[in-house]
Amino acid sequence: MIAQIACFALNGLEGVPVQVETDVNKGMPSYEMVGLPDTAVKESKERVRSAIKNSGMLFPISKITVNLAPADIRKEGAVFDLAVAISLLKASEQLVGAAVEDIVFLGELALNGDLRAVNGVLPLIISAKARGYKKFIIPCANAAEARYLGGAEIYPAATLLDVVKHLLGIERIEPLETAQFVPHSSGKNTADLKYVKGQPVARRAIEIAVAGGHNLLMVGPPGTGKTMLARCLPTIMPDLTFEEALEITKIHSVAGVLSEEGIVSERPFRTPHHTATTVSMCGGGNRIVHPGEISLAHGGVLFLDELPEYKRSTLEALRQPLEDGTITVSRAGGTFTYPARFMLCASMNPCPCGNYGSANLTCSCSAGEIRRYRKKVSGPLLDRIDLQVEVDNISYDALSSQATEEESSSVRERVNEARRIQRCRFEESAHKTNAEMGEREMRSFCSLSKECDDILRSAFERMHLSARARSRIIKVARTIADLDACEYIQPKHIFEAVSYRLYDKMG
Ligand SMILES: Nc1ncnc2c1ncn2[C@@H]1O[C@H](COP(=O)(O)OP(=O)(O)O)[C@@H](O)[C@H]1O
Ligand SMILES: [Mg+2]
């Protein structure tokens, strides 16, 4: 008898349908599986065989052929285990009367028959739902991420035997109850702007950066609060909407880094170490292509602490995603495009000793040393960083002062208001923030008066700015004007935006 069972395979962030067809008939006993890469076949065959036996069911001694169709898509073995086992049981007439045709089965089997979690359950279910499937059986361990999807019957199962009992109507599994998404902090990040003393320029810069989705570089001596300020970024970012949370969760699900909670409920804050390779930063892998740090940071912040310590090639690889908001990775496993729209925040010392430019410390580096150090960060990358600010040492008095600094939640209110203005502005387009504007949008929304244009022209000539730096200054000025609730960019906004091109000033 032949049985057909529905399953889905991951292709980037999408699920593609895979039919598991099993033929069990009389003949020389054998067990063949086709349509999977060799190693995956071997592993999956053995897991399924053991799981069936150890669940107290019969592994048929017949001529068995399992086919995973279509053959031309790249598949990983583990997610198909459950579908293969069910199709084998169906084809060997151990599931008589059970309706299995309209169910999608997802899950890896352990040798003892337990169902193990698989990566990407959320995107797989979303794709399957779009194709009209409404019933799913998934591992219990993946239930958390599937809970938020309405409009489907999702049954979480602990073992193969539980699935069989459910299908035969012996013991039904309760479908998941749909949960309501509520954005909230995990509590892991205890940073708050109220703990940051002084540093008014940097505080203002991170507010502007978050308000308009701009990239930010903080330059200053060690121990002045750069890392501390960066950690405050997520605390002033707007709440995630459900759609954003789903998109981010899909990426984290494919990468297998979801927390127990299932859905990503706060904006990511990724801090890859400076030894990170280009693959871990941008994505890659052999058989399957994993999303990299920049995709895991999608919708949130990618923080590169001590920027010049990172490998030059890794930093160069960030240039294209910084422009496009996506990353395309080609590997033997195929070519995948993952979202990568993140806010880049970087920090660095101004020179190897860290004191260059400081108001009260002396720098001991030679001009050559400083140049070499700065050169580690390429001009084209810096060009893409809209705000570059200096974070200087602060006095003991300022540090020990009892004066209260503004807390994150009230900064966040201003950010939310600026974002609301941007949402109205970009109602008709896919953009969300000023930083994403293209030439066309800039023409409509950033017209400059003669006075503003003159200020910009003189800065452009004085600081030898690039054309890209010029547009970035205009976008930042737009955000500053939004924070000011001004419809048009004013001279003071341009002045302030120009002041955040520290690196251009330093030359
Ligand atoms: N502006 C500041 N206000 C309050 N504490 C600060 C400030 N700057 C530094 N500190 C203290 O010094 C520590 C180190 O700061 P950090 O942010 O790591 O410096 P950086 O990244 O600039 O080297 C912080 O954890 C904090 O205790
Ligand atoms: Mg630091």
Coordinates of C-alpha atoms and ligand atoms in Angstrom, one line a residue:
M1 CA 0.0 0.0 0.0
I2 CA 1.1 3.5 -0.7
A3 CA 0.7 6.4 1.8
Q4 CA 1.3 10.1 1.2
I5 CA 2.0 12.5 4.1
A6 CA 2.5 16.2 4.0
C7 CA 5.6 17.9 5.4
F8 CA 7.4 21.2 4.8
A9 CA 11.1 22.0 4.2
L10 CA 12.9 25.2 5.0
N11 CA 14.2 27.3 2.1
G12 CA 15.6 30.4 3.7
L13 CA 12.7 31.9 5.6
E14 CA 10.1 30.1 3.6
G15 CA 8.6 26.7 3.9
V16 CA 8.2 24.6 0.7
P17 CA 5.9 21.6 0.5
V18 CA 7.4 18.1 0.6
Q19 CA 5.3 15.0 0.1
V20 CA 6.6 11.9 1.9
E21 CA 5.4 8.9 -0.2
T22 CA 5.9 5.4 1.2
D23 CA 5.3 2.2 -0.5
V24 CA 5.3 -1.0 1.5
N25 CA 4.8 -4.2 -0.5
K26 CA 5.7 -7.8 -0.6
G27 CA 9.1 -8.7 -1.9
M28 CA 12.6 -9.0 -0.6
P29 CA 12.7 -7.1 2.6
S30 CA 14.5 -3.8 2.1
Y31 CA 14.3 -0.2 3.3
E32 CA 15.2 2.5 0.7
M33 CA 14.9 6.2 1.1
V34 CA 15.3 8.6 -1.9
G35 CA 15.1 12.3 -2.2
L36 CA 17.5 13.3 0.6
P37 CA 21.2 13.8 0.6
D38 CA 23.1 10.5 1.5
T39 CA 24.1 11.2 5.1
A40 CA 20.7 12.7 6.0
V41 CA 19.0 9.6 4.5
K42 CA 21.1 7.2 6.5
E43 CA 20.5 9.0 9.8
S44 CA 16.8 9.6 9.3
K45 CA 16.2 5.9 8.3
E46 CA 17.8 4.6 11.4
R47 CA 16.0 7.1 13.7
V48 CA 12.6 6.3 12.2
R49 CA 13.2 2.5 12.4
S50 CA 14.2 2.6 16.1
A51 CA 11.5 5.1 17.0
I52 CA 8.8 2.9 15.5
K53 CA 10.1 -0.3 17.2
N54 CA 10.6 1.4 20.6
S55 CA 7.1 2.8 20.5
G56 CA 5.8 -0.7 20.5
M57 CA 4.7 -0.7 16.8
L58 CA 5.7 -2.9 14.0
F59 CA 8.5 -2.1 11.6
P60 CA 7.3 -3.9 8.5
I61 CA 9.6 -6.6 7.2
S62 CA 8.7 -5.9 3.6
K63 CA 10.1 -4.0 0.6
I64 CA 9.9 -0.4 1.7
T65 CA 10.5 2.6 -0.5
V66 CA 10.3 6.1 1.0
N67 CA 10.4 9.0 -1.5
L68 CA 10.6 12.7 -0.5
A69 CA 9.3 14.7 -3.4
P70 CA 10.1 17.0 -5.1
A71 CA 13.6 15.7 -5.5
D72 CA 15.2 18.9 -6.7
I73 CA 14.9 20.9 -3.5
R74 CA 17.6 20.8 -0.9
K75 CA 16.4 19.1 2.2
E76 CA 17.7 18.5 5.7
G77 CA 16.7 15.2 7.2
A78 CA 15.5 15.7 10.7
V79 CA 12.3 17.7 10.2
F80 CA 10.9 14.8 8.1
D81 CA 11.3 12.1 10.6
L82 CA 7.8 12.2 12.0
A83 CA 6.2 12.4 8.5
V84 CA 8.3 9.4 7.4
A85 CA 7.3 7.4 10.4
I86 CA 3.6 8.2 10.0
S87 CA 3.7 7.4 6.3
L88 CA 5.4 4.0 7.1
L89 CA 2.8 3.2 9.7
K90 CA 0.0 4.2 7.3
A91 CA 1.4 2.2 4.4
S92 CA 1.8 -0.9 6.6
E93 CA -1.8 -0.6 7.7
Q94 CA -1.2 0.3 11.3
L95 CA -3.2 3.5 11.1
V96 CA -6.4 2.1 9.7
G97 CA -9.2 4.6 9.8
A98 CA -7.0 7.6 10.7
A99 CA -7.4 10.7 8.5
V100 CA -3.9 11.9 7.9
E101 CA -4.2 13.5 4.5
D102 CA -4.8 17.1 5.6
I103 CA -2.3 17.2 8.4
V104 CA 1.2 18.6 8.2
F105 CA 3.7 16.6 10.3
L106 CA 6.9 18.2 11.6
G107 CA 9.5 16.9 13.9
E108 CA 12.6 14.9 14.6
L109 CA 12.4 11.5 16.3
A110 CA 14.7 10.3 19.0
L111 CA 15.6 6.6 19.0
N112 CA 13.1 6.0 21.9
G113 CA 10.3 7.6 20.0
D114 CA 10.4 11.0 21.6
L115 CA 9.7 14.0 19.4
R116 CA 12.5 16.5 19.3
A117 CA 12.3 20.2 18.5
V118 CA 13.3 21.3 15.0
N119 CA 14.4 24.7 13.7
G120 CA 12.1 26.9 11.7
V121 CA 8.7 25.6 12.9
L122 CA 7.2 29.0 12.8
P123 CA 8.1 29.9 9.2
L124 CA 7.1 26.3 8.1
I125 CA 3.6 26.7 9.6
I126 CA 3.2 30.2 8.2
S127 CA 4.0 28.9 4.7
A128 CA 1.8 25.8 5.1
K129 CA -1.1 27.9 6.2
A130 CA -0.7 30.1 3.1
R131 CA -1.1 27.0 1.1
G132 CA -4.3 26.1 2.8
Y133 CA -3.2 23.6 5.5
K134 CA -5.0 24.0 8.7
K135 CA -3.8 21.1 10.9
F136 CA -0.4 20.5 12.2
I137 CA 1.3 18.1 14.5
I138 CA 4.5 19.4 15.9
P139 CA 7.0 18.6 18.8
C140 CA 5.9 19.9 22.2
A141 CA 9.2 21.7 22.4
N142 CA 8.2 23.9 19.5
A143 CA 4.8 24.8 20.9
A144 CA 5.9 28.1 22.3
E145 CA 6.7 29.6 19.0
A146 CA 3.6 28.2 17.3
R147 CA 1.2 29.5 19.9
Y148 CA 0.8 32.9 18.4
L149 CA -0.6 31.8 15.1
G150 CA -4.3 31.9 14.9
G151 CA -6.5 30.2 12.3
A152 CA -4.9 26.7 12.6
E153 CA -5.3 23.6 14.7
I154 CA -1.8 22.9 16.1
Y155 CA -1.3 19.7 18.1
P156 CA 1.9 19.6 20.2
A157 CA 3.0 16.0 20.8
A158 CA 5.7 14.5 23.1
T159 CA 6.2 11.2 21.4
L160 CA 5.4 9.2 18.3
L161 CA 3.1 7.0 20.3
D162 CA 1.1 10.1 21.4
V163 CA 0.7 11.1 17.7
V164 CA -0.5 7.6 16.8
K165 CA -3.0 7.5 19.7
H166 CA -4.3 10.9 18.7
L167 CA -4.7 9.9 15.0
L168 CA -6.5 6.7 16.0
G169 CA -8.8 8.6 18.4
I170 CA -7.6 6.6 21.4
E171 CA -6.3 9.6 23.2
R172 CA -6.8 13.0 21.6
I173 CA -4.2 15.8 22.0
E174 CA -5.5 19.2 23.0
P175 CA -4.8 21.8 20.3
L176 CA -2.8 24.8 21.3
E177 CA -4.7 27.8 22.5
T178 CA -3.8 30.9 20.5
A179 CA -1.8 33.3 22.7
Q180 CA -2.0 37.1 22.5
F181 CA 1.3 38.8 21.6
V182 CA 2.3 41.4 24.2
P183 CA 5.6 43.1 23.6
H184 CA 7.7 43.2 26.8
S185 CA 11.2 43.2 28.1
S186 CA 12.8 39.9 29.1
G187 CA 14.4 41.7 32.0
K188 CA 17.9 40.6 30.9
N189 CA 18.9 44.1 29.9
T190 CA 19.0 46.2 33.1
A191 CA 20.5 49.3 31.4
D192 CA 18.7 52.6 31.7
L193 CA 19.7 56.1 30.6
K194 CA 19.1 57.3 34.1
Y195 CA 22.3 55.6 35.2
V196 CA 24.4 57.4 32.6
K197 CA 25.9 60.6 34.0
G198 CA 26.8 63.5 31.8
Q199 CA 27.6 62.8 28.1
P200 CA 24.8 65.1 26.8
V201 CA 26.0 64.9 23.2
A202 CA 26.1 61.1 23.1
R203 CA 22.7 60.9 24.9
R204 CA 21.2 63.2 22.3
A205 CA 22.9 61.3 19.5
I206 CA 21.5 57.9 20.6
E207 CA 18.0 59.5 20.8
I208 CA 18.3 60.8 17.2
A209 CA 19.8 57.6 16.0
V210 CA 16.9 55.5 17.4
A211 CA 14.3 58.0 16.4
G212 CA 15.3 57.9 12.7
G213 CA 16.9 54.4 12.5
H214 CA 20.3 55.8 11.9
N215 CA 23.7 54.2 12.4
L216 CA 25.9 55.5 15.2
L217 CA 29.5 55.5 16.1
M218 CA 30.8 56.6 19.5
V219 CA 34.4 57.6 19.8
G220 CA 36.1 58.2 23.1
P221 CA 38.7 57.0 25.7
P222 CA 38.1 53.7 27.5
G223 CA 35.7 53.8 30.5
T224 CA 33.6 56.8 29.5
G225 CA 30.4 55.0 29.1
K226 CA 30.3 54.0 25.4
T227 CA 29.2 50.4 26.1
M228 CA 26.9 51.6 28.8
L229 CA 25.2 54.0 26.4
A230 CA 24.9 51.3 23.7
R231 CA 23.2 49.0 26.1
C232 CA 20.5 51.7 26.6
L233 CA 19.6 51.6 22.9
P234 CA 17.0 48.9 23.2
T235 CA 15.4 50.6 26.1
I236 CA 14.5 53.6 24.0
M237 CA 13.4 51.8 20.9
P238 CA 9.7 51.6 20.1
D239 CA 7.8 48.4 21.0
L240 CA 7.6 45.6 18.5
T241 CA 4.4 45.2 16.5
F242 CA 3.1 41.6 16.1
E243 CA 4.2 41.6 12.5
E244 CA 7.7 42.7 13.3
A245 CA 7.9 40.2 16.1
L246 CA 6.8 37.4 13.8
E247 CA 9.3 38.4 11.2
I248 CA 12.1 38.4 13.7
T249 CA 10.9 35.2 15.3
K250 CA 11.0 33.5 11.9
I251 CA 14.7 34.4 11.6
H252 CA 15.5 33.3 15.1
S253 CA 13.5 30.1 14.6
V254 CA 15.5 29.2 11.5
A255 CA 18.7 29.8 13.3
G256 CA 17.5 27.8 16.3
V257 CA 18.2 30.5 18.9
L258 CA 14.6 31.1 20.2
S259 CA 14.2 31.5 23.9
E260 CA 11.8 29.4 25.8
E261 CA 9.2 32.1 25.4
G262 CA 8.9 31.2 21.7
I263 CA 8.2 34.5 20.2
V264 CA 10.8 37.4 20.2
S265 CA 9.1 40.0 22.4
E266 CA 11.8 42.7 22.5
R267 CA 14.1 44.2 20.0
P268 CA 17.3 42.2 19.5
F269 CA 20.6 43.5 20.7
R270 CA 23.4 41.5 19.2
T271 CA 27.0 41.9 20.2
P272 CA 29.1 39.7 18.1
H273 CA 32.7 39.4 19.4
H274 CA 35.4 41.0 17.3
T275 CA 36.8 37.6 16.4
A276 CA 33.5 36.9 14.5
T277 CA 34.0 35.5 11.0
T278 CA 32.3 36.8 8.0
V279 CA 30.1 33.7 8.0
S280 CA 29.0 34.1 11.5
M281 CA 28.3 37.8 10.9
C282 CA 26.5 37.5 7.5
G283 CA 25.3 34.0 7.5
G284 CA 26.4 30.7 5.9
G285 CA 27.1 27.1 6.6
N286 CA 27.5 24.0 4.5
R287 CA 24.3 22.0 4.0
I288 CA 22.0 24.7 5.3
V289 CA 22.6 28.4 5.3
H290 CA 22.1 29.8 8.8
P291 CA 21.2 33.5 9.3
G292 CA 24.2 35.5 10.6
E293 CA 24.4 38.1 13.4
I294 CA 23.2 40.9 11.1
S295 CA 20.0 39.0 10.4
L296 CA 19.6 38.0 14.0
A297 CA 19.9 41.8 14.7
H298 CA 17.0 42.5 12.2
G299 CA 14.6 45.0 13.8
G300 CA 17.1 45.8 16.6
V301 CA 20.7 46.7 17.2
L302 CA 24.0 45.3 16.0
F303 CA 26.6 46.5 18.4
L304 CA 30.2 46.3 17.4
D305 CA 32.3 47.3 20.4
E306 CA 35.8 48.4 19.7
L307 CA 35.2 48.6 16.0
P308 CA 38.9 48.6 14.8
E309 CA 39.4 45.2 16.4
Y310 CA 37.1 43.5 13.9
K311 CA 38.5 41.9 10.8
R312 CA 38.6 44.3 7.9
S313 CA 36.9 41.7 5.6
T314 CA 34.1 41.2 8.1
L315 CA 33.4 44.9 8.3
E316 CA 33.5 45.3 4.5
A317 CA 30.9 42.6 4.2
L318 CA 28.5 44.8 6.2
R319 CA 28.5 47.5 3.5
Q320 CA 25.9 46.0 1.2
P321 CA 23.4 44.9 3.9
L322 CA 23.7 48.4 5.4
E323 CA 22.4 49.8 2.2
D324 CA 19.9 47.1 1.2
G325 CA 18.5 45.9 4.6
T326 CA 18.9 42.3 3.3
I327 CA 21.8 39.8 2.9
T328 CA 22.1 37.3 0.1
V329 CA 24.3 34.3 0.9
S330 CA 25.3 31.7 -1.7
R331 CA 26.5 28.4 -0.5
A332 CA 26.5 24.8 -1.9
G333 CA 23.1 24.5 -0.1
G334 CA 21.6 27.2 -2.3
T335 CA 21.2 31.0 -2.4
F336 CA 19.2 32.5 0.4
T337 CA 18.2 36.1 1.1
Y338 CA 17.6 37.0 4.7
P339 CA 16.3 40.2 6.1
A340 CA 19.0 42.3 7.8
R341 CA 17.6 45.7 8.6
F342 CA 19.4 46.6 11.8
M343 CA 20.7 49.7 13.5
L344 CA 24.5 49.6 13.6
C345 CA 26.0 51.0 16.7
A346 CA 29.8 50.9 17.0
S347 CA 32.3 52.2 19.5
M348 CA 36.0 52.9 19.3
N349 CA 38.9 54.7 20.9
P350 CA 40.1 57.7 19.0
C351 CA 43.7 56.3 18.8
P352 CA 45.6 53.3 20.2
C353 CA 46.1 54.9 23.6
G354 CA 42.6 56.2 23.7
N355 CA 43.3 59.8 24.7
Y356 CA 43.5 61.6 21.4
G357 CA 41.3 64.7 21.3
S358 CA 40.5 64.4 25.0
A359 CA 40.1 67.7 26.9
N360 CA 42.0 66.6 29.9
L361 CA 44.2 63.6 28.9
T362 CA 47.4 63.6 26.8
C363 CA 47.7 61.3 23.9
S364 CA 51.0 59.4 23.5
C365 CA 50.5 58.1 20.0
S366 CA 52.4 59.2 16.9
A367 CA 50.5 60.6 13.9
G368 CA 51.4 57.4 12.0
E369 CA 50.0 55.2 14.7
I370 CA 46.8 57.1 14.8
R371 CA 46.4 57.0 11.0
R372 CA 47.1 53.2 11.0
Y373 CA 44.6 52.7 13.7
R374 CA 41.9 54.7 12.0
K375 CA 42.6 53.0 8.7
K376 CA 41.4 49.7 10.1
V377 CA 37.9 51.1 9.8
S378 CA 37.4 51.9 6.1
G379 CA 36.1 55.2 4.8
P380 CA 33.1 53.5 3.0
L381 CA 31.9 51.9 6.2
L382 CA 32.2 55.2 8.1
D383 CA 30.4 56.9 5.3
R384 CA 27.4 54.7 6.1
I385 CA 27.4 55.7 9.7
D386 CA 25.1 58.7 10.0
L387 CA 26.1 59.9 13.4
Q388 CA 29.6 59.9 14.7
V389 CA 30.0 61.4 18.2
E390 CA 32.7 62.0 20.7
V391 CA 32.3 60.6 24.2
D392 CA 34.8 62.3 26.5
N393 CA 36.0 61.7 30.0
I394 CA 33.7 63.1 32.6
S395 CA 34.7 64.7 35.9
Y396 CA 34.5 63.1 39.2
D397 CA 31.9 65.6 40.3
A398 CA 29.7 64.8 37.4
L399 CA 30.0 61.1 38.1
S400 CA 29.2 61.4 41.8
S401 CA 26.6 64.0 41.3
Q402 CA 23.2 63.2 42.8
A403 CA 21.4 65.1 40.0
T404 CA 19.0 62.7 38.3
E405 CA 19.5 62.1 34.6
E406 CA 16.5 61.6 32.3
E407 CA 15.4 57.9 32.3
S408 CA 14.9 55.8 29.2
S409 CA 11.2 55.6 29.3
S410 CA 10.7 59.4 28.9
V411 CA 13.3 59.5 26.0
R412 CA 11.4 56.7 24.5
E413 CA 8.2 58.8 24.4
R414 CA 9.9 61.4 22.2
V415 CA 11.2 58.6 20.0
N416 CA 7.7 57.1 19.7
E417 CA 6.4 60.5 18.6
A418 CA 9.1 61.0 16.0
R419 CA 8.4 57.4 14.7
R420 CA 4.7 58.3 14.5
I421 CA 5.5 61.2 12.3
Q422 CA 7.6 58.9 10.1
R423 CA 4.8 56.3 9.9
C424 CA 2.5 59.0 8.5
R425 CA 5.2 60.2 6.1
F426 CA 5.9 56.7 4.7
E427 CA 2.4 55.5 4.8
E428 CA 2.5 54.7 1.1
S429 CA 6.0 53.1 1.0
A430 CA 7.6 50.1 2.6
H431 CA 10.0 52.4 4.6
K432 CA 9.6 52.8 8.3
T433 CA 12.3 55.4 9.1
N434 CA 14.1 58.4 7.7
A435 CA 17.3 56.5 7.5
E436 CA 15.8 54.2 4.8
M437 CA 14.8 57.1 2.5
G438 CA 15.9 56.9 -1.1
E439 CA 16.5 59.8 -3.4
R440 CA 12.9 60.1 -4.4
E441 CA 11.6 60.3 -0.8
M442 CA 14.4 62.7 0.1
R443 CA 13.2 65.0 -2.7
S444 CA 9.7 65.0 -1.4
F445 CA 10.3 65.2 2.3
C446 CA 13.6 66.9 2.8
S447 CA 13.4 70.1 0.7
L448 CA 16.0 72.6 1.9
S449 CA 15.6 76.4 2.1
K450 CA 18.4 78.5 0.5
E451 CA 19.8 79.2 4.0
C452 CA 19.9 75.5 4.8
D453 CA 21.5 74.7 1.5
D454 CA 24.2 77.3 2.0
I455 CA 25.1 75.8 5.4
L456 CA 25.3 72.4 4.0
R457 CA 27.4 73.6 1.0
S458 CA 30.0 75.2 3.2
A459 CA 30.2 72.2 5.4
F460 CA 30.6 70.0 2.4
E461 CA 33.4 72.0 1.0
R462 CA 35.1 72.6 4.4
M463 CA 35.0 69.0 5.5
H464 CA 35.5 67.4 2.1
L465 CA 32.3 65.3 2.5
S466 CA 31.2 62.6 0.1
A467 CA 27.9 62.7 -1.7
R468 CA 26.8 59.9 0.6
A469 CA 27.7 61.8 3.7
R470 CA 25.7 64.7 2.4
S471 CA 22.5 62.7 2.0
R472 CA 23.1 61.1 5.4
I473 CA 23.4 64.6 7.0
I474 CA 20.1 65.6 5.3
K475 CA 18.3 62.4 6.6
V476 CA 19.6 63.0 10.1
A477 CA 18.5 66.7 9.9
R478 CA 15.0 65.3 8.9
T479 CA 15.0 63.2 12.1
I480 CA 16.1 66.1 14.3
A481 CA 13.3 68.2 12.7
D482 CA 10.8 65.4 13.5
L483 CA 11.9 65.3 17.1
D484 CA 11.3 69.1 17.1
A485 CA 7.9 68.5 15.4
C486 CA 8.9 70.8 12.6
E487 CA 7.4 70.2 9.1
Y488 CA 10.5 71.7 7.4
I489 CA 14.2 71.2 8.1
Q490 CA 15.6 74.4 9.6
P491 CA 19.1 75.8 9.7
K492 CA 19.7 74.6 13.3
H493 CA 18.8 71.1 12.3
I494 CA 21.4 71.1 9.6
F495 CA 24.0 72.6 11.9
E496 CA 23.3 69.9 14.5
A497 CA 23.4 67.1 11.9
V498 CA 26.7 68.3 10.5
S499 CA 28.1 68.4 14.1
Y500 CA 27.7 64.6 14.2
R501 CA 30.2 64.0 11.5
L502 CA 33.1 63.8 13.9
Y503 CA 35.2 61.5 11.7
D504 CA 34.9 63.7 8.7
K505 CA 36.1 66.6 10.9
M506 CA 39.0 64.6 12.2
G507 CA 40.0 63.8 8.6
Ligands
LIG1 N1 28.9 58.5 31.9 C1 28.9 57.5 32.9 N2 28.0 57.6 33.9 C2 28.0 56.6 34.9 N3 28.9 55.6 34.9 C3 29.8 55.5 34.0 C4 29.9 56.5 32.9 N4 30.9 56.1 32.1 C5 31.5 55.0 32.6 N5 30.8 54.7 33.7 C6 31.2 53.5 34.6 O1 32.3 52.9 34.0 C7 32.0 51.6 33.6 C8 32.6 51.3 32.2 O2 32.0 52.0 31.2 P1 31.9 51.5 29.7 O3 30.6 51.9 29.2 O4 32.2 50.1 29.7 O5 33.0 52.4 29.0 P2 33.6 52.3 27.6 O6 32.8 51.3 26.8 O7 33.5 53.7 27.1 O8 35.0 51.8 27.7 C9 30.5 51.5 33.5 O9 30.0 50.2 33.7 C10 30.1 52.5 34.6 O10 30.1 51.8 35.8
MG2 MG 33.4 49.5 26.0

